[in-house]
Tab-separated table of C-alpha atoms in Angstrom:
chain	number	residue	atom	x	y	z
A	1	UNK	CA	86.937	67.366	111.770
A	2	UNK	CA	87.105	65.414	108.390
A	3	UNK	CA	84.891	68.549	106.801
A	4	UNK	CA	86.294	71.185	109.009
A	5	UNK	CA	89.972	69.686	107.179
A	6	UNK	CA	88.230	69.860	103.930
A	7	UNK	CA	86.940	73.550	103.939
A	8	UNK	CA	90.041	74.237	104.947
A	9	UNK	CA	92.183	72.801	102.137
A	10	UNK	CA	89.235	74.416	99.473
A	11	UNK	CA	90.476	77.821	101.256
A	12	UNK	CA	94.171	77.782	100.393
A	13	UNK	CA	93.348	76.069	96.865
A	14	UNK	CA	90.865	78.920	96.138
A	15	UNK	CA	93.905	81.682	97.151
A	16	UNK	CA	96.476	79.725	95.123
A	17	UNK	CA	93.731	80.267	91.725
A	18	UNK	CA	93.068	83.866	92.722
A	19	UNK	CA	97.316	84.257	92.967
A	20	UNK	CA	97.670	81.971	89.836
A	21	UNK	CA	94.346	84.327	87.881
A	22	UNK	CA	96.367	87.935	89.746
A	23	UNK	CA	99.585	86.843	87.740
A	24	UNK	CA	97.886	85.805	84.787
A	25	UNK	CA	96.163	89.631	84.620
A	26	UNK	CA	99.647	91.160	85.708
A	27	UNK	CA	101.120	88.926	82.771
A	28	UNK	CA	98.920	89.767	80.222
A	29	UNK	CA	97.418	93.292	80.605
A	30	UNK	CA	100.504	94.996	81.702
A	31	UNK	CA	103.183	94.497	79.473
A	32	UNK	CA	106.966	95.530	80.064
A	33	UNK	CA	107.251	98.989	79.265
A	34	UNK	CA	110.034	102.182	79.068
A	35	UNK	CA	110.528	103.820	82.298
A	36	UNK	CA	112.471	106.969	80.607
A	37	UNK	CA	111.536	109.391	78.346
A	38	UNK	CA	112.214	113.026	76.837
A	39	UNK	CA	110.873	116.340	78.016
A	40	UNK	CA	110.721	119.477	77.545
A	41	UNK	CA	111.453	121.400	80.914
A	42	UNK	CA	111.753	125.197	81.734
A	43	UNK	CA	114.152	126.275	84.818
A	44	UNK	CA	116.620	129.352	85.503
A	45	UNK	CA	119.824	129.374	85.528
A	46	UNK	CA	122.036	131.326	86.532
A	47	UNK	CA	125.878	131.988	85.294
A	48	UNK	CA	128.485	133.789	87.583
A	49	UNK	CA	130.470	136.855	86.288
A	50	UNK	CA	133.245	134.900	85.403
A	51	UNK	CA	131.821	132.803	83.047
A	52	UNK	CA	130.101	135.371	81.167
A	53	UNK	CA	132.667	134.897	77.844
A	54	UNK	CA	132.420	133.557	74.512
A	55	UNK	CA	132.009	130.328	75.904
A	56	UNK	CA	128.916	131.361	78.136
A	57	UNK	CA	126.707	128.570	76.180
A	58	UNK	CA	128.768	126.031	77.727
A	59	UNK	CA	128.484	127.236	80.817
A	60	UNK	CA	124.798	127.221	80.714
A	61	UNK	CA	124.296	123.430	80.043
A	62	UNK	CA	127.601	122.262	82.677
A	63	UNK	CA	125.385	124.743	85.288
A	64	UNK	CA	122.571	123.509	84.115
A	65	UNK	CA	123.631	119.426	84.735
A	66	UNK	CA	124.902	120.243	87.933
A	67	UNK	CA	121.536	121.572	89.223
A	68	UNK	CA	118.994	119.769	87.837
A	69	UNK	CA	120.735	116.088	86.996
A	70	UNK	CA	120.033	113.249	89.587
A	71	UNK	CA	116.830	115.035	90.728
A	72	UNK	CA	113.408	114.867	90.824
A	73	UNK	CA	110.866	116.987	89.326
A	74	UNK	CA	106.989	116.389	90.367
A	75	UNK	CA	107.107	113.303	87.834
A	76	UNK	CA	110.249	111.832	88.069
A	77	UNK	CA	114.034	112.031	88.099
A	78	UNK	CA	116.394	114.068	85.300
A	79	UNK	CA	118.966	111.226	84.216
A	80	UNK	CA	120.617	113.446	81.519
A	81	UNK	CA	120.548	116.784	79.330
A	82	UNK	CA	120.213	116.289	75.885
A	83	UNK	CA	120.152	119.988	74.412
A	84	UNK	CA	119.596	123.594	75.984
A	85	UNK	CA	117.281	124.891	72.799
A	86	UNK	CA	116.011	128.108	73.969
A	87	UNK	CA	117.703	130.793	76.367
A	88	UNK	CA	116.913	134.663	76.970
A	89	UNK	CA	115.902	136.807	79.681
A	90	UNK	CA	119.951	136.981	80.676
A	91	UNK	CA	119.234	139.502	83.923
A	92	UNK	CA	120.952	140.555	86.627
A	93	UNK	CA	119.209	140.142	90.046
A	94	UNK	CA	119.613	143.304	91.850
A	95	UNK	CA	118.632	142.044	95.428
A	96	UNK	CA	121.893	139.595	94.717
A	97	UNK	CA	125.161	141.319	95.406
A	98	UNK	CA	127.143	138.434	93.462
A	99	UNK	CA	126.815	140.409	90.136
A	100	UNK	CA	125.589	136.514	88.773
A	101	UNK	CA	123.101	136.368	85.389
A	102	UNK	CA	119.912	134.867	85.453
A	103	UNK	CA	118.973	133.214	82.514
A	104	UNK	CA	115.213	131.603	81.153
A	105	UNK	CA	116.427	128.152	80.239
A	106	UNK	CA	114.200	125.759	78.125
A	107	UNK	CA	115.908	122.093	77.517
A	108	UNK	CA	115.067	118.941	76.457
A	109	UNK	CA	115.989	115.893	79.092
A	110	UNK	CA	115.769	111.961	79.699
A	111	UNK	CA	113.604	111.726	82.524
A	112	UNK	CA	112.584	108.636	84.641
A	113	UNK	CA	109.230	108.488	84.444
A	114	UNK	CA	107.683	105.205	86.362
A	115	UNK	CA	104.160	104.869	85.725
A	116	UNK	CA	101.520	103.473	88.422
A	117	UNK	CA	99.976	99.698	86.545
A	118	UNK	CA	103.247	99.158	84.871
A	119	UNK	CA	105.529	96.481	84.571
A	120	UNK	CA	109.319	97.560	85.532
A	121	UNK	CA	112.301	95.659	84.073
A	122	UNK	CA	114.445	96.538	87.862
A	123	UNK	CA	117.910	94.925	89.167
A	124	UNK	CA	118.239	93.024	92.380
A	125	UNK	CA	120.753	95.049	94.447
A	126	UNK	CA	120.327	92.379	97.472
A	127	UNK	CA	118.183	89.846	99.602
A	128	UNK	CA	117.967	89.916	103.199
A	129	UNK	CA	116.028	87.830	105.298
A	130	UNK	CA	114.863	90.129	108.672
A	131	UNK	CA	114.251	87.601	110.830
A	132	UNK	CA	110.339	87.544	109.533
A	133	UNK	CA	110.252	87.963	105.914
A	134	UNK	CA	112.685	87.931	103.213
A	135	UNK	CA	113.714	91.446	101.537
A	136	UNK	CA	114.471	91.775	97.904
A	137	UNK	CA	115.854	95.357	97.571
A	138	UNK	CA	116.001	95.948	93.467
A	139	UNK	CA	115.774	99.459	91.417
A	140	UNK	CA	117.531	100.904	88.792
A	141	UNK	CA	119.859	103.690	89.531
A	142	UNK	CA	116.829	105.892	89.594
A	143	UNK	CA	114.221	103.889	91.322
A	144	UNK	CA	114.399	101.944	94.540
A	145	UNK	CA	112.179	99.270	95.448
A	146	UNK	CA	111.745	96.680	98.205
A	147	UNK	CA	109.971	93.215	97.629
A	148	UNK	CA	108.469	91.534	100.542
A	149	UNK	CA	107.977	87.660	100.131
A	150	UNK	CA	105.206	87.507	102.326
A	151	UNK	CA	103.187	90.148	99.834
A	152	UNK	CA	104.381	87.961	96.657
A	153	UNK	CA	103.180	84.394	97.197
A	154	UNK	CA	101.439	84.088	94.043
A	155	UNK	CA	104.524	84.308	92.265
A	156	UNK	CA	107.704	83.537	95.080
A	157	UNK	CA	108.163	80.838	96.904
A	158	UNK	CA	110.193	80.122	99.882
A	159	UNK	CA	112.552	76.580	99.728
A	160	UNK	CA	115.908	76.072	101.974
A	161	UNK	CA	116.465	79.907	102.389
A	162	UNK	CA	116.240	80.657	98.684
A	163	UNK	CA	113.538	82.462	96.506
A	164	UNK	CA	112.375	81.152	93.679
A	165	UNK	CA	109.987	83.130	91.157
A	166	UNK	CA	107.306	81.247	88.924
A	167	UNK	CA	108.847	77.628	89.259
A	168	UNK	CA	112.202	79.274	87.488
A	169	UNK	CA	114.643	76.446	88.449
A	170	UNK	CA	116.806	79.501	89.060
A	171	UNK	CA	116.521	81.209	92.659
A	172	UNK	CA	116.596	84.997	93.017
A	173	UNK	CA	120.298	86.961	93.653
A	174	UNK	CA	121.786	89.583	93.487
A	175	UNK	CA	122.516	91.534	90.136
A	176	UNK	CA	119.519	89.914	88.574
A	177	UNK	CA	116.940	91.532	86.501
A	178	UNK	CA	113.262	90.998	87.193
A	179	UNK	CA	109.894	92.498	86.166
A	180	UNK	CA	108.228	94.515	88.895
A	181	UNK	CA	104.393	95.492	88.556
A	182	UNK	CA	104.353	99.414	89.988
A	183	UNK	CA	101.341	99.823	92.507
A	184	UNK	CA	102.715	103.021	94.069
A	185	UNK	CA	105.004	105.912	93.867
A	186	UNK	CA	106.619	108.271	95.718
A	187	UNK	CA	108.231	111.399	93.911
A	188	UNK	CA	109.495	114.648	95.707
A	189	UNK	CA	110.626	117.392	94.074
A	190	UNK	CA	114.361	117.837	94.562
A	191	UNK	CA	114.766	114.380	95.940
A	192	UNK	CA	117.710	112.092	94.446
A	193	UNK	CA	115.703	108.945	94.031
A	194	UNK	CA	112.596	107.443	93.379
A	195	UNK	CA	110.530	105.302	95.979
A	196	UNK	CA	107.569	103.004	94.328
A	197	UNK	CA	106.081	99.997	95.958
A	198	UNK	CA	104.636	96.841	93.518
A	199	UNK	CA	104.764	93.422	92.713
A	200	UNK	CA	106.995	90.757	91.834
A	201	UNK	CA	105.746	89.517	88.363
A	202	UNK	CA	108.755	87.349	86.675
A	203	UNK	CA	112.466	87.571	85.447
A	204	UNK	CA	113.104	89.360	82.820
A	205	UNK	CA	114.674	88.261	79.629
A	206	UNK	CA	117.741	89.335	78.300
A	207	UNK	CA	115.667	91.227	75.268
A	208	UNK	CA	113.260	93.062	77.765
A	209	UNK	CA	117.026	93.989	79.789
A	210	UNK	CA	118.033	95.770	76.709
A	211	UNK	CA	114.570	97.015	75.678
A	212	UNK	CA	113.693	98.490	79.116
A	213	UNK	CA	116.339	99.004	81.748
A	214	UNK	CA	118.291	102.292	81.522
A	215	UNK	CA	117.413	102.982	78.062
A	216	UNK	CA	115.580	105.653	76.046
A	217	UNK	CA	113.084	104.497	73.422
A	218	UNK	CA	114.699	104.987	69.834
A	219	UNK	CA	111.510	106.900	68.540
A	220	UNK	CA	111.767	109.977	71.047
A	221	UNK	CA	108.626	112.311	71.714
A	222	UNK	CA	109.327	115.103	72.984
A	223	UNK	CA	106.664	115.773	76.004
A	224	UNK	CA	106.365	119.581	77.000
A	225	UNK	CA	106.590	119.276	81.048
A	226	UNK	CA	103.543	121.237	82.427
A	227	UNK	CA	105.176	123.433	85.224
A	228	UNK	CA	108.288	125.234	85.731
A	229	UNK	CA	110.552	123.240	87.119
A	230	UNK	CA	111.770	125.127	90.761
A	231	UNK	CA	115.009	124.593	92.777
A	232	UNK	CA	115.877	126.771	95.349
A	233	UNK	CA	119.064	128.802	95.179
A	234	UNK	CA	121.663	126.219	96.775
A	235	UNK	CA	121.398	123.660	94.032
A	236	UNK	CA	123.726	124.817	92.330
A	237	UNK	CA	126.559	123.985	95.061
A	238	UNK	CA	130.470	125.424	94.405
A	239	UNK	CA	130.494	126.668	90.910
């Protein structure tokens, strides 16, 4: 029984080094990084016969937001239109009977982008405990993501109902930034959110807060999105 014991005890010490080495890796390999970033995206748009005036331009980019902002594309979600920079192809669809213009649009946008491997700087929007395992719901406006205790022992522990993340004297609540390692994610086109799955890796700092979460990286490349983007008529709603 004494040995039985023994092996035992080497079992969970040899899980708490492989959780201990996991976080080390998750530490030092994958560093914080920028979830948003600026693209180059071509759509249609289309302008009713009322706002065909001098001030059609406007009406471009305000029909533009109000299709394509808050949604998906096959990467990730449009957060904001910086500038419409190319326009033509201003047609009039004959099969519709609404007399609107179609327009070629190309823009550039701020697009959440999260990237499988990466570190996250997220927000805690709650903790629930479900009568098995506690729930840390967390995202960032953008992204949601749910944190299971039970999947993060090398890095949470459990003590008097609270959770407590690499010894931080501090536990876990709500409104609290932390650093989430992205294993999976879910993106649908047309979708108003973001679903990826990961790991708990550490709270962030208020300097990775400011570099990271919600913000676009000062030195902006513009990417050139490889596809169309595609919405079906409807999303443009009452214009």
């Amino acid at each position: 029984m004494v040995i039985h014991g023994h092996c035992i005890l080497n079992k969970k010490m040899i899980i708490i080094h492989i959780n201990i080495l996991f976080l080390f890796i998750l530490m030092e390999a994958y560093q914080s990084v920028n979830t948003f970033k600026t693209v180059e995206i071509c759509t249609k748009v289309r302008l009713k016969p009322w706002q065909m005036s001098y001030d059609y331009k406007s009406f471009l980019k305000k029909n533009l937001e109000k299709r394509v902002v808050g949604k998906c594309t096959n990467d990730g979600m449009i957060t904001e239109i910086k500038q419409i920079t190319d326009y033509n192809s201003n047609i009039i669809v004959r099969e519709d009977f609404s007399g609107d213009t179609e327009f070629n649009i190309t823009y550039v946008a701020i697009v959440c982008v999260p990237l499988i491997n990466t570190v996250a700087v997220l927000k805690i929007k709650s903790i629930i405990f479900d009568s098995v395992d506690f729930l840390t719901y967390c995202g960032n406006g953008f992204i949601t993501c749910v944190l299971r205790a039970s999947k993060n022992t090398g890095t949470i522990t459990v003590e008097q109902g609270k959770l407590f993340v690499n010894g931080n004297e501090t536990p876990l609540k709500q409104d609290m930034y932390i650093k989430v390692y992205i294993t999976e994610k879910r993106v649908i086109a047309g979708d108003d959110t973001i679903g990826v799955m990961g790991k708990m890796v550490d709270i962030a700092t208020k300097e990775e807060v400011q570099m990271y979460y919600k913000s676009t990286p000062e030195v902006e490349e513009v990417e050139v999105a490889e596809t169309d983007v595609v919405y079906n008529d409807d999303d443009y709603g009452d214009i």
